[in-house]
PDB file of N, CA and C in Angstrom:
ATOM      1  N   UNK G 207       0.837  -1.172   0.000  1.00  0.00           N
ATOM      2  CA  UNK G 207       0.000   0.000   0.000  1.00  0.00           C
ATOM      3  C   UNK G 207       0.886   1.241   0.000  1.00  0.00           C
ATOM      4  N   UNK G 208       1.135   2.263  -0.679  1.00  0.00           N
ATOM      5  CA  UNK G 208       1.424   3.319  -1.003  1.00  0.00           C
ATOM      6  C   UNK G 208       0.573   3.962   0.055  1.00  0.00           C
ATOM      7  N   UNK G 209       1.850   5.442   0.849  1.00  0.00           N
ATOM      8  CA  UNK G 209       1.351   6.423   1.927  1.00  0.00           C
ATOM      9  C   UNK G 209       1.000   7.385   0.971  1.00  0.00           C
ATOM     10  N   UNK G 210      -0.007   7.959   0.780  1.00  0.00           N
ATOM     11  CA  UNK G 210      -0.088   9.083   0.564  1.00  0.00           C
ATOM     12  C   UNK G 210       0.201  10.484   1.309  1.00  0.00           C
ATOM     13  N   UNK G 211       0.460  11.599   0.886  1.00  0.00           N
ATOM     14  CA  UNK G 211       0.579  12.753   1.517  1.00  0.00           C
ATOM     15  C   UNK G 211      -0.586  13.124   2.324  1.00  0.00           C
ATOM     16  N   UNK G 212      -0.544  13.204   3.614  1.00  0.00           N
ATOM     17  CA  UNK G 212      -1.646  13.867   4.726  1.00  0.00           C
ATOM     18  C   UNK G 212      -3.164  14.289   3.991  1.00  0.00           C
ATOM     19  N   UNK G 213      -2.465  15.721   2.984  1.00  0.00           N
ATOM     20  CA  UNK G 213      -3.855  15.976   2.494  1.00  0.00           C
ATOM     21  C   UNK G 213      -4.804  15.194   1.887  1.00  0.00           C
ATOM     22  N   UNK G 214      -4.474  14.224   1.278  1.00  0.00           N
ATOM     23  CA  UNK G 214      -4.985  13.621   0.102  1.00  0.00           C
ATOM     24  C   UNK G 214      -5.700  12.661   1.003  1.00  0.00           C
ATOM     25  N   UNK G 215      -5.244  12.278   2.201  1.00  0.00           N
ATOM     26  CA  UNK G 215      -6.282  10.987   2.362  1.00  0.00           C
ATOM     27  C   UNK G 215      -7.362  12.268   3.349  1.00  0.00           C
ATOM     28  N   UNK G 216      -7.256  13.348   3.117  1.00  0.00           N
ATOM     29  CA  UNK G 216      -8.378  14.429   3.940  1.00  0.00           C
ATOM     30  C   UNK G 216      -9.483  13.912   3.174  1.00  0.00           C
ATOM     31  N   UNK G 217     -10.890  14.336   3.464  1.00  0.00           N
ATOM     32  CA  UNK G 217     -12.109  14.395   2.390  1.00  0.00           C
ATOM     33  C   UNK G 217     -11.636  15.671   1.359  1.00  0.00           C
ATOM     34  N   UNK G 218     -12.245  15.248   0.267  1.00  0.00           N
ATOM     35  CA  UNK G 218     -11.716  16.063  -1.193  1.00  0.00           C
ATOM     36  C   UNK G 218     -13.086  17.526  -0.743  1.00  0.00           C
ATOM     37  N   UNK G 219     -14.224  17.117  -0.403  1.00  0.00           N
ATOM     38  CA  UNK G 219     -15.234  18.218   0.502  1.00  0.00           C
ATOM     39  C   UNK G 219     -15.311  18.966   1.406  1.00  0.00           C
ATOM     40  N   UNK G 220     -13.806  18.339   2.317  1.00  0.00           N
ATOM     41  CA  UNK G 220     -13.662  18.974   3.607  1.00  0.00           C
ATOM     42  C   UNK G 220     -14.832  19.352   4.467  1.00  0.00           C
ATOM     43  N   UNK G 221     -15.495  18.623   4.507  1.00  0.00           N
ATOM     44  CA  UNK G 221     -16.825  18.090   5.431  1.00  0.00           C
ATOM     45  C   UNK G 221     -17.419  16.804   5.471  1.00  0.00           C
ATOM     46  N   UNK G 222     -18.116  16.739   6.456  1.00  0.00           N
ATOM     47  CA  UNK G 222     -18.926  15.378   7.177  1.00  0.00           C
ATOM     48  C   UNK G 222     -20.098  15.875   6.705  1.00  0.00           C
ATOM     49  N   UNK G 223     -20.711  14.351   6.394  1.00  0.00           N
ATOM     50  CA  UNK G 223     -22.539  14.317   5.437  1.00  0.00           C
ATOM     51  C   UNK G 223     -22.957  15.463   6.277  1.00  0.00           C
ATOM     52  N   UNK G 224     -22.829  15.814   7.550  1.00  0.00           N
ATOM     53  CA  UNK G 224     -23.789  16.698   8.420  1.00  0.00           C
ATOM     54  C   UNK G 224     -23.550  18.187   7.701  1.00  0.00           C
ATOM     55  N   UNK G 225     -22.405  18.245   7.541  1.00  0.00           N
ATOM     56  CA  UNK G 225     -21.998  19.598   7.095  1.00  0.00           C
ATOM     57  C   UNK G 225     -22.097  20.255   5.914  1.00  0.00           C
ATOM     58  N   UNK G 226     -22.113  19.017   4.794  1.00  0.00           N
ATOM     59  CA  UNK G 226     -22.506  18.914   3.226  1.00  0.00           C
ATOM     60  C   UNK G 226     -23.872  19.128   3.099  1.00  0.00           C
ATOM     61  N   UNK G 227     -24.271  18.804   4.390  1.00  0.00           N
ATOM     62  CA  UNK G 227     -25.656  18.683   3.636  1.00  0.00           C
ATOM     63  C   UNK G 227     -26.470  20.250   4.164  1.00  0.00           C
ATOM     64  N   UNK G 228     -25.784  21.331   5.064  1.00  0.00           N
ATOM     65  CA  UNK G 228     -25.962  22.127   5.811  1.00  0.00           C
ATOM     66  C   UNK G 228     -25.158  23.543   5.056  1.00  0.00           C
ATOM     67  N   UNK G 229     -24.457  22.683   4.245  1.00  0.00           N
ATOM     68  CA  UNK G 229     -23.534  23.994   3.042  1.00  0.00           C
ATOM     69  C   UNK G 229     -22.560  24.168   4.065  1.00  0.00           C
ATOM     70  N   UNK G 230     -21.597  23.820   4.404  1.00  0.00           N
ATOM     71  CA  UNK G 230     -20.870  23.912   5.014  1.00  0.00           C
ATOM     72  C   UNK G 230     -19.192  23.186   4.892  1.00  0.00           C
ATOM     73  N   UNK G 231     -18.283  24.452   5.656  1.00  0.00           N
ATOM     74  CA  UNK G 231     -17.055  23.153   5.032  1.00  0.00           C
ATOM     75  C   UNK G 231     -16.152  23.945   5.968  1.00  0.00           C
ATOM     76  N   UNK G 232     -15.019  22.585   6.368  1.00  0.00           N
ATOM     77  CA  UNK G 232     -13.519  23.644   6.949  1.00  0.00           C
ATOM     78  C   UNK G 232     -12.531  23.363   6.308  1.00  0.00           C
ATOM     79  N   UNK G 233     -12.345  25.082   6.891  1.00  0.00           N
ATOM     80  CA  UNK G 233     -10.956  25.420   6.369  1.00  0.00           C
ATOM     81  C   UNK G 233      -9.867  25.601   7.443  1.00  0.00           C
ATOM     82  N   UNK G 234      -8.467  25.092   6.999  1.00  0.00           N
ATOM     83  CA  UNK G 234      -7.461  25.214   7.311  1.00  0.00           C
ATOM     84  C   UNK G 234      -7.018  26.549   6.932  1.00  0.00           C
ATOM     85  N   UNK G 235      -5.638  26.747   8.530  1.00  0.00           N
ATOM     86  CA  UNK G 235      -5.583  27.985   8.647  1.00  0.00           C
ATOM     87  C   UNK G 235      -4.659  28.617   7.107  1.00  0.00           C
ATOM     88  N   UNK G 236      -4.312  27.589   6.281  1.00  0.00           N
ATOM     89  CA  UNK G 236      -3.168  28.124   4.952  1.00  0.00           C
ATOM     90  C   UNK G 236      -4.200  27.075   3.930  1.00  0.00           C
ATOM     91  N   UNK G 237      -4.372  27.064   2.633  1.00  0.00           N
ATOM     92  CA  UNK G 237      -4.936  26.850   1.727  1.00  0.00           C
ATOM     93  C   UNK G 237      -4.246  25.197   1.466  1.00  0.00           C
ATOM     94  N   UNK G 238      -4.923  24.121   1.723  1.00  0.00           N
ATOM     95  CA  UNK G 238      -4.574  22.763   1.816  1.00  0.00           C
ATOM     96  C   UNK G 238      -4.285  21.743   2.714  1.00  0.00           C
ATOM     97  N   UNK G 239      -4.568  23.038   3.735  1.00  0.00           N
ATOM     98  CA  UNK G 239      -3.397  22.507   5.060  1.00  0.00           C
ATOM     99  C   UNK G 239      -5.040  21.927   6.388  1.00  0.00           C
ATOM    100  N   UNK G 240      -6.064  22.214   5.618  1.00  0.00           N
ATOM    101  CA  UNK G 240      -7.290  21.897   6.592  1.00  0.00           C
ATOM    102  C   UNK G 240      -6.955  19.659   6.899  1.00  0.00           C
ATOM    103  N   UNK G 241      -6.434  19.400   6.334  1.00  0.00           N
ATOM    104  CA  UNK G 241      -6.243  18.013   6.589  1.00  0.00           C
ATOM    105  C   UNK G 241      -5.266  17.888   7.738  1.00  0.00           C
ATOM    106  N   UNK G 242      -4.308  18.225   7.978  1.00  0.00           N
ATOM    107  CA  UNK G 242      -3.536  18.283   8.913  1.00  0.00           C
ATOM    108  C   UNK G 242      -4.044  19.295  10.214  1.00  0.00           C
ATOM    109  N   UNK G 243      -4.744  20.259  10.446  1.00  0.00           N
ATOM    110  CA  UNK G 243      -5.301  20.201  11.150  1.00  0.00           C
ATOM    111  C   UNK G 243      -6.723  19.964  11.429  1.00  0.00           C
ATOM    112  N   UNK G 244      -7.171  19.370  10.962  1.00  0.00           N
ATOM    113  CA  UNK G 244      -8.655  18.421  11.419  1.00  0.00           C
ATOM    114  C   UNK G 244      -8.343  17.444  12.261  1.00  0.00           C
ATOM    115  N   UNK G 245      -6.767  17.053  12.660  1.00  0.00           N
ATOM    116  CA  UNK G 245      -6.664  16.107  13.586  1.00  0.00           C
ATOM    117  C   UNK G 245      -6.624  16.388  14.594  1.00  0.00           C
ATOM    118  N   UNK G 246      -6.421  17.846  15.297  1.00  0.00           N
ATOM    119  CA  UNK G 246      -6.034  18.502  15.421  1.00  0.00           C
ATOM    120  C   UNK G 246      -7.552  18.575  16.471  1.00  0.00           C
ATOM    121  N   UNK G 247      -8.223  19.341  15.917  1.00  0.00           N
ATOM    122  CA  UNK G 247      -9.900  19.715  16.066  1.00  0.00           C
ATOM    123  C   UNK G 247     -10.470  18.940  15.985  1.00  0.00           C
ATOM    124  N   UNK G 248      -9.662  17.421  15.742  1.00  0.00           N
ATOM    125  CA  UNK G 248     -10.832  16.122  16.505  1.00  0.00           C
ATOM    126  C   UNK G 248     -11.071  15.541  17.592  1.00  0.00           C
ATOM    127  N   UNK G 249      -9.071  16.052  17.995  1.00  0.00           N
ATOM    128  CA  UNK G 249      -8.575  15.695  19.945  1.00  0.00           C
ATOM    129  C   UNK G 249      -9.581  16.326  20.335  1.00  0.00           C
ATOM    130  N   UNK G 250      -9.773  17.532  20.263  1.00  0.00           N
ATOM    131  CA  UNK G 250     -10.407  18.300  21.130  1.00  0.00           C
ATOM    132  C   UNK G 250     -11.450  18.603  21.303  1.00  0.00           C
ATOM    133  N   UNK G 251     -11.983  18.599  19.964  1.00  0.00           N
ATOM    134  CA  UNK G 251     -13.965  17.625  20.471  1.00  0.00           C
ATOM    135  C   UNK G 251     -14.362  16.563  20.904  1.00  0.00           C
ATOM    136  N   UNK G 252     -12.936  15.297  20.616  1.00  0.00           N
ATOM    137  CA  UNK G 252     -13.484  13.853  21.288  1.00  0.00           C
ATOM    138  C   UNK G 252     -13.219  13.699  22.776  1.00  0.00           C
ATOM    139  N   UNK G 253     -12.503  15.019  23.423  1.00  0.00           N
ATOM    140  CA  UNK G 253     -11.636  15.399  24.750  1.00  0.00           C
ATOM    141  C   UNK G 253     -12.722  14.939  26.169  1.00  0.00           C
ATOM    142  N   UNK G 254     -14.242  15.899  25.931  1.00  0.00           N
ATOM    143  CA  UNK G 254     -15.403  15.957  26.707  1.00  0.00           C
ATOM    144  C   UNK G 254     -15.649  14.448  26.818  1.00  0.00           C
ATOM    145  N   UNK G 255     -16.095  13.682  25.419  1.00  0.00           N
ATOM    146  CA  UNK G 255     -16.298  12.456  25.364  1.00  0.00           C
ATOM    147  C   UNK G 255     -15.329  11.331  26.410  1.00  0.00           C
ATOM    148  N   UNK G 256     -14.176  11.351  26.386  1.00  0.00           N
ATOM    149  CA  UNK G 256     -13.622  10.817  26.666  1.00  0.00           C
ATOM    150  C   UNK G 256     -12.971  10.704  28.475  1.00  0.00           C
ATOM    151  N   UNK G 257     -13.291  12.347  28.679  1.00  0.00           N
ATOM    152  CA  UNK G 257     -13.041  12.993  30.235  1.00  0.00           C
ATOM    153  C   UNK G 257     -14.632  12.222  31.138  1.00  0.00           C
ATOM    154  N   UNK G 258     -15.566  12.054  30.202  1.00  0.00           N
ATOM    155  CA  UNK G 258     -16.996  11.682  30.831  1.00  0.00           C
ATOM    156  C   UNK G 258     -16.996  10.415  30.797  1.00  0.00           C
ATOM    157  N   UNK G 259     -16.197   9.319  30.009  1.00  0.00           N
ATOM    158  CA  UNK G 259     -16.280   7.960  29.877  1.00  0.00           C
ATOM    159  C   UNK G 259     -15.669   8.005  31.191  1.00  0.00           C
ATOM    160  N   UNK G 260     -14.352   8.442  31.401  1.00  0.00           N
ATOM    161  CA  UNK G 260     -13.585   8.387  32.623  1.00  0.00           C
ATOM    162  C   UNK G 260     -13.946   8.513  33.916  1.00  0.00           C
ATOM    163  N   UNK G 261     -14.889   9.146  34.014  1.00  0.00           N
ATOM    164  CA  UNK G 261     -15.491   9.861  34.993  1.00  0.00           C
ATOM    165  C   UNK G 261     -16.478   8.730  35.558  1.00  0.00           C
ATOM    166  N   UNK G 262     -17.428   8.510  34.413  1.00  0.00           N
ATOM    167  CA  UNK G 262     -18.696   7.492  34.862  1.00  0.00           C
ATOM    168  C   UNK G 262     -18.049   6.187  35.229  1.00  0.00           C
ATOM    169  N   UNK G 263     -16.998   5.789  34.437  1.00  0.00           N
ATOM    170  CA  UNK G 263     -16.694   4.653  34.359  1.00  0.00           C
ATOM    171  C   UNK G 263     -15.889   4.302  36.235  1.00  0.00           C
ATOM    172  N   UNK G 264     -15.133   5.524  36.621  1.00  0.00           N
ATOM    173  CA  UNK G 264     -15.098   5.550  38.421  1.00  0.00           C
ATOM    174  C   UNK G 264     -15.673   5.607  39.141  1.00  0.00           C
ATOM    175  N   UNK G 265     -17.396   6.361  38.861  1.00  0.00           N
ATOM    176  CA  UNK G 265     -18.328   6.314  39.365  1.00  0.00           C
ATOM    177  C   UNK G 265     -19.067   4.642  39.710  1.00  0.00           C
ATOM    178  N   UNK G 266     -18.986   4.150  38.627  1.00  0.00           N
ATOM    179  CA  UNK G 266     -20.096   2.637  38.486  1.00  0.00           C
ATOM    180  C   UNK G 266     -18.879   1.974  38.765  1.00  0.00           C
ATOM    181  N   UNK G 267     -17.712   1.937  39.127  1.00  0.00           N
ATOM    182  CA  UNK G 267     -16.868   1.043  39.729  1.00  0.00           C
ATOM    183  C   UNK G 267     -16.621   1.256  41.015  1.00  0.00           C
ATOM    184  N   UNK G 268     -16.990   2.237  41.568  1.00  0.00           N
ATOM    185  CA  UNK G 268     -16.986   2.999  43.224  1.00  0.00           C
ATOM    186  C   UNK G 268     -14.689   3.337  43.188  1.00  0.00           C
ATOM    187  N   UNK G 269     -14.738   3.552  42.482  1.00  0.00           N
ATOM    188  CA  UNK G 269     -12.846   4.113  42.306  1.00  0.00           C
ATOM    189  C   UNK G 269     -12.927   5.403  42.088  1.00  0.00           C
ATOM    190  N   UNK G 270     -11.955   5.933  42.799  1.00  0.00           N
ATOM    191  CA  UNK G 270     -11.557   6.934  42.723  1.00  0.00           C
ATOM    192  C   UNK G 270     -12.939   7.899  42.577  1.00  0.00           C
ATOM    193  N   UNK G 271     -13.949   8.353  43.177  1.00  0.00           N
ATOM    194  CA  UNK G 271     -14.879   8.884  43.218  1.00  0.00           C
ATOM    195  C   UNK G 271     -14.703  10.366  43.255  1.00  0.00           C
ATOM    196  N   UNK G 272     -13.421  10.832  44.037  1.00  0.00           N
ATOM    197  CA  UNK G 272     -12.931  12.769  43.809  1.00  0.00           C
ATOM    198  C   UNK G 272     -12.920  12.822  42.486  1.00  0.00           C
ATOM    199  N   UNK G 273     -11.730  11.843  41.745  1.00  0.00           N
ATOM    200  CA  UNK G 273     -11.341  12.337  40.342  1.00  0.00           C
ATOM    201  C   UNK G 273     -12.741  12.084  39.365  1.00  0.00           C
ATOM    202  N   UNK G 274     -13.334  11.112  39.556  1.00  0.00           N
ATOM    203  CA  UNK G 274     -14.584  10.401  38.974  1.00  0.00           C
ATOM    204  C   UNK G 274     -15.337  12.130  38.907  1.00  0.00           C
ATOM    205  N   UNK G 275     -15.465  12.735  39.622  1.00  0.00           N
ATOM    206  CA  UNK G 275     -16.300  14.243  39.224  1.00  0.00           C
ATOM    207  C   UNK G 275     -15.740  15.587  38.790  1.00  0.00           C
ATOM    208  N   UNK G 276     -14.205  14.965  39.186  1.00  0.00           N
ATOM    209  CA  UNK G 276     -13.530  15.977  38.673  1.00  0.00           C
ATOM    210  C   UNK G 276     -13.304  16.089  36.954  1.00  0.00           C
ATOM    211  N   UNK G 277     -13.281  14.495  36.476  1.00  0.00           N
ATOM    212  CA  UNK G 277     -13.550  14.525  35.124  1.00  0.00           C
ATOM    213  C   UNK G 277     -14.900  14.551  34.440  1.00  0.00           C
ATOM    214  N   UNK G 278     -15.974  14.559  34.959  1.00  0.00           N
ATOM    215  CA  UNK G 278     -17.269  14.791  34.808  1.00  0.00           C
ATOM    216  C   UNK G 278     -17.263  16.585  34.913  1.00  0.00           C
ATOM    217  N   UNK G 279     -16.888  17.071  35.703  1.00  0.00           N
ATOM    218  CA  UNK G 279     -17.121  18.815  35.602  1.00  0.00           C
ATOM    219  C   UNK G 279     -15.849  19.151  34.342  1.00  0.00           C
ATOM    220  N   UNK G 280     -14.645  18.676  34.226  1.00  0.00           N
ATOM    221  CA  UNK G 280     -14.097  19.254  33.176  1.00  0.00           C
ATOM    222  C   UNK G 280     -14.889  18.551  32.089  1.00  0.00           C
ATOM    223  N   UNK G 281     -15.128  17.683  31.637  1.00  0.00           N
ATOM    224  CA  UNK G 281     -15.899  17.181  30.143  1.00  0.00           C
ATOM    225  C   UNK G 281     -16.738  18.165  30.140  1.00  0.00           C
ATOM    226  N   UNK G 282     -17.923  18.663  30.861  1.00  0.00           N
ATOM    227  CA  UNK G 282     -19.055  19.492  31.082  1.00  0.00           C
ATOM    228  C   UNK G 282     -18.366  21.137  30.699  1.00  0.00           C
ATOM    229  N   UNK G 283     -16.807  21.207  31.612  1.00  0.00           N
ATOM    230  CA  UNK G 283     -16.741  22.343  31.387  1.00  0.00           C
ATOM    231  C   UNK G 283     -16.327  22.604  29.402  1.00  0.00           C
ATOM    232  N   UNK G 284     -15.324  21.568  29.305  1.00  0.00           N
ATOM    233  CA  UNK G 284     -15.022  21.432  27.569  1.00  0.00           C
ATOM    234  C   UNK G 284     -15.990  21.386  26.693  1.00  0.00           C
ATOM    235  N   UNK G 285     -17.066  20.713  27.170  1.00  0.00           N
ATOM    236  CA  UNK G 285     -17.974  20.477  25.952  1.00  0.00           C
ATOM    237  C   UNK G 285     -18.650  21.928  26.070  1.00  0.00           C
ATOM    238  N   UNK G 286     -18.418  22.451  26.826  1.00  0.00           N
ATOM    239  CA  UNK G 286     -19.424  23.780  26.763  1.00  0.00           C
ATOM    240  C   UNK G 286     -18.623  25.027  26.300  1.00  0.00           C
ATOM    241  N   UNK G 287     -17.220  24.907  26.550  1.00  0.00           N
ATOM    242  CA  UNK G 287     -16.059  25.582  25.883  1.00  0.00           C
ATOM    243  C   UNK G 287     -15.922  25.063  24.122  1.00  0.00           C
ATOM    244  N   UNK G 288     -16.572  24.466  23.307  1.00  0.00           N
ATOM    245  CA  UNK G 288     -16.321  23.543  22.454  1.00  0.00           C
ATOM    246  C   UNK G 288     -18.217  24.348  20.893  1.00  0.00           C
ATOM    247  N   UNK G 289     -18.990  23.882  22.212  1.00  0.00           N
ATOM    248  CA  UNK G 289     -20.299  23.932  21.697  1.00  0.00           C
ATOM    249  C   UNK G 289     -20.614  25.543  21.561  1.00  0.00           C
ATOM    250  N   UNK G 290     -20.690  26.454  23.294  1.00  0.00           N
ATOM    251  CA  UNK G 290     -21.399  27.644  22.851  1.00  0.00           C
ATOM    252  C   UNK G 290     -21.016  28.638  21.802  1.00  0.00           C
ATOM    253  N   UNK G 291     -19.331  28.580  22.080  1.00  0.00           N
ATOM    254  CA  UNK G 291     -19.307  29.726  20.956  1.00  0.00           C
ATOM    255  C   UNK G 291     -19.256  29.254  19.384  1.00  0.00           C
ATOM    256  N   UNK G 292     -19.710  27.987  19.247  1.00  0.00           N
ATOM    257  CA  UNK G 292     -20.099  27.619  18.108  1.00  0.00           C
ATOM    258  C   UNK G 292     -21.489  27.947  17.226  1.00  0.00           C
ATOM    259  N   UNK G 293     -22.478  27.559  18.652  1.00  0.00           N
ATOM    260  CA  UNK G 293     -23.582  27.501  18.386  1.00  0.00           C
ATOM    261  C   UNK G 293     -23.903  29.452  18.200  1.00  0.00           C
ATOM    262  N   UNK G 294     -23.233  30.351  19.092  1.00  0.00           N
ATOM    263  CA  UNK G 294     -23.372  31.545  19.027  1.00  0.00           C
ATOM    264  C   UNK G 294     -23.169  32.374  17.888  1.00  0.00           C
ATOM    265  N   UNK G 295     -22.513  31.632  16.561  1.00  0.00           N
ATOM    266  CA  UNK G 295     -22.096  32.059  15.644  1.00  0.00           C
ATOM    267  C   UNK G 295     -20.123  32.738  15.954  1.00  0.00           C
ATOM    268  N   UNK G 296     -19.714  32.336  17.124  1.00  0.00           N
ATOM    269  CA  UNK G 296     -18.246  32.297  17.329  1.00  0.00           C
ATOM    270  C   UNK G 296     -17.383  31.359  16.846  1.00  0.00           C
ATOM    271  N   UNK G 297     -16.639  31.222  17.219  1.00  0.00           N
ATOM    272  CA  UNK G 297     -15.121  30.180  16.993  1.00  0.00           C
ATOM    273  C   UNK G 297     -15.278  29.268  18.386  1.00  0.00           C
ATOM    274  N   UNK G 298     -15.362  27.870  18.218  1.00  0.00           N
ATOM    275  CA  UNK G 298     -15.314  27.204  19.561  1.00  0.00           C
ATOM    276  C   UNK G 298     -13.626  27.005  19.383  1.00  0.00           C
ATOM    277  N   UNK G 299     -13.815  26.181  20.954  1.00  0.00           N
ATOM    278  CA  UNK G 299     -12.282  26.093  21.135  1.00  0.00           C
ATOM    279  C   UNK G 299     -11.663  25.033  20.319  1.00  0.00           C
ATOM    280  N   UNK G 300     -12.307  24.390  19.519  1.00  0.00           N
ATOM    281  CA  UNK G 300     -11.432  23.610  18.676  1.00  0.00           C
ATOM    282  C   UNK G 300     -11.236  23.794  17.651  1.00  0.00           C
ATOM    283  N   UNK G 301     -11.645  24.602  17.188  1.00  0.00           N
ATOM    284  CA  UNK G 301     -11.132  25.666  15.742  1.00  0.00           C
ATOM    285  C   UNK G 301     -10.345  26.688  16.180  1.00  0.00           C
ATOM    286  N   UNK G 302     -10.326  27.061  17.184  1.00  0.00           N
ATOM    287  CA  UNK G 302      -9.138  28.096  18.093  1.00  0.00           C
ATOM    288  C   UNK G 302      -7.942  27.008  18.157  1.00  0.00           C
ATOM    289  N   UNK G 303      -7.889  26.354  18.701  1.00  0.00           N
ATOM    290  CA  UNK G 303      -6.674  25.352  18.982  1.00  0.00           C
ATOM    291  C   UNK G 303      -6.032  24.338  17.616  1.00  0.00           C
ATOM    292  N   UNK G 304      -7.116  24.057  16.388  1.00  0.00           N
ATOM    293  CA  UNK G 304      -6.365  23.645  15.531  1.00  0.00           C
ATOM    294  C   UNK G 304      -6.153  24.819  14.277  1.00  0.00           C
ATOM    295  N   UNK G 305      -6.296  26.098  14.671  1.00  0.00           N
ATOM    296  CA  UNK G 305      -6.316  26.786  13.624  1.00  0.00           C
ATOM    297  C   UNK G 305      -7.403  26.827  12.043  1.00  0.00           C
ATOM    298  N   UNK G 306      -8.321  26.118  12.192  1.00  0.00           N
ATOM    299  CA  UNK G 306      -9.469  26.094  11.488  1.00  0.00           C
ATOM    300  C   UNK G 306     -10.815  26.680  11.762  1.00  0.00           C
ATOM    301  N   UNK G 307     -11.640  27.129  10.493  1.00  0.00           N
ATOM    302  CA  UNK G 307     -12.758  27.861  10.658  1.00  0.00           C
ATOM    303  C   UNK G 307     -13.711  27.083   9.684  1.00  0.00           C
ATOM    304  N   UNK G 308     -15.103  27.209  10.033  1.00  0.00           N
ATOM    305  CA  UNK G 308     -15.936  26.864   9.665  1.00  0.00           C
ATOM    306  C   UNK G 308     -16.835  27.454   8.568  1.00  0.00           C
ATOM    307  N   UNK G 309     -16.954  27.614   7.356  1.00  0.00           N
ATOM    308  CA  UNK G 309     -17.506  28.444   6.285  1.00  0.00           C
ATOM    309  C   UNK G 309     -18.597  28.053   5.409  1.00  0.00           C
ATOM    310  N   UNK G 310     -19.114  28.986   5.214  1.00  0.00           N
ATOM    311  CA  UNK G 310     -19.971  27.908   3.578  1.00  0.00           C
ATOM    312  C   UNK G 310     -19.753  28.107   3.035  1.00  0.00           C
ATOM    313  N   UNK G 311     -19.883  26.752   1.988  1.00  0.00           N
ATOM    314  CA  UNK G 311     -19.872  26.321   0.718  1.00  0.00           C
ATOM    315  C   UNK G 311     -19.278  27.269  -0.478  1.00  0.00           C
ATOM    316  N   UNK G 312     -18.857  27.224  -0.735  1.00  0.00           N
ATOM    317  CA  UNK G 312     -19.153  28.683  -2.142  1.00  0.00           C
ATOM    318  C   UNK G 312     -19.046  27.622  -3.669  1.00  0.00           C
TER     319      UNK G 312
END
């Protein structure tokens, strides 16, 4: 199997069905370069997900029950650092942190 260069195995649409279908697309912060950071801005939306698996998963095992809420209030606090200024028509923090913005279509 032949590696291809980063960009190329990106989507050629630079969006997910949700976003295609909403006129929508990202861009990287230099013209090509949205593939290399979309990996970028995936840590950090899958971050909440993953701080809350942690969390519940100490909870329903009775372990570590301090940290068990301490990663339950940061997921809560990320996902909300992530979502509002998205939903507000802002930059969430994972287009701040991988250098990508969200645009439509043209």
């Amino acid at each position: 199997m032949v590696a291809l260069p980063l960009d190329h195995r990106a989507s050629r649409r630079r969006a997910t069905l949700g976003k295609r279908w909403a006129g929508l697309v990202v861009v990287g912060p230099t013209p090509g370069s949205a593939g290399r950071a979309v990996w970028g801005r995936n840590l950090v939306k899958a971050s909440p997900w993953q701080l809350a698996h942690l969390g519940v998963s100490r909870m329903l095992f009775e372990l570590q029950t301090g940290w068990a809420v301490v990663f339950l209030v940061l997921s809560l606090a990320l996902l909300a650092a992530c979502a509002v200024p998205a939903l507000t028509g802002g930059q969430g923090v994972h287009d701040r942190v991988a250098g990508t913005r969200v645009e439509r279509a043209t």
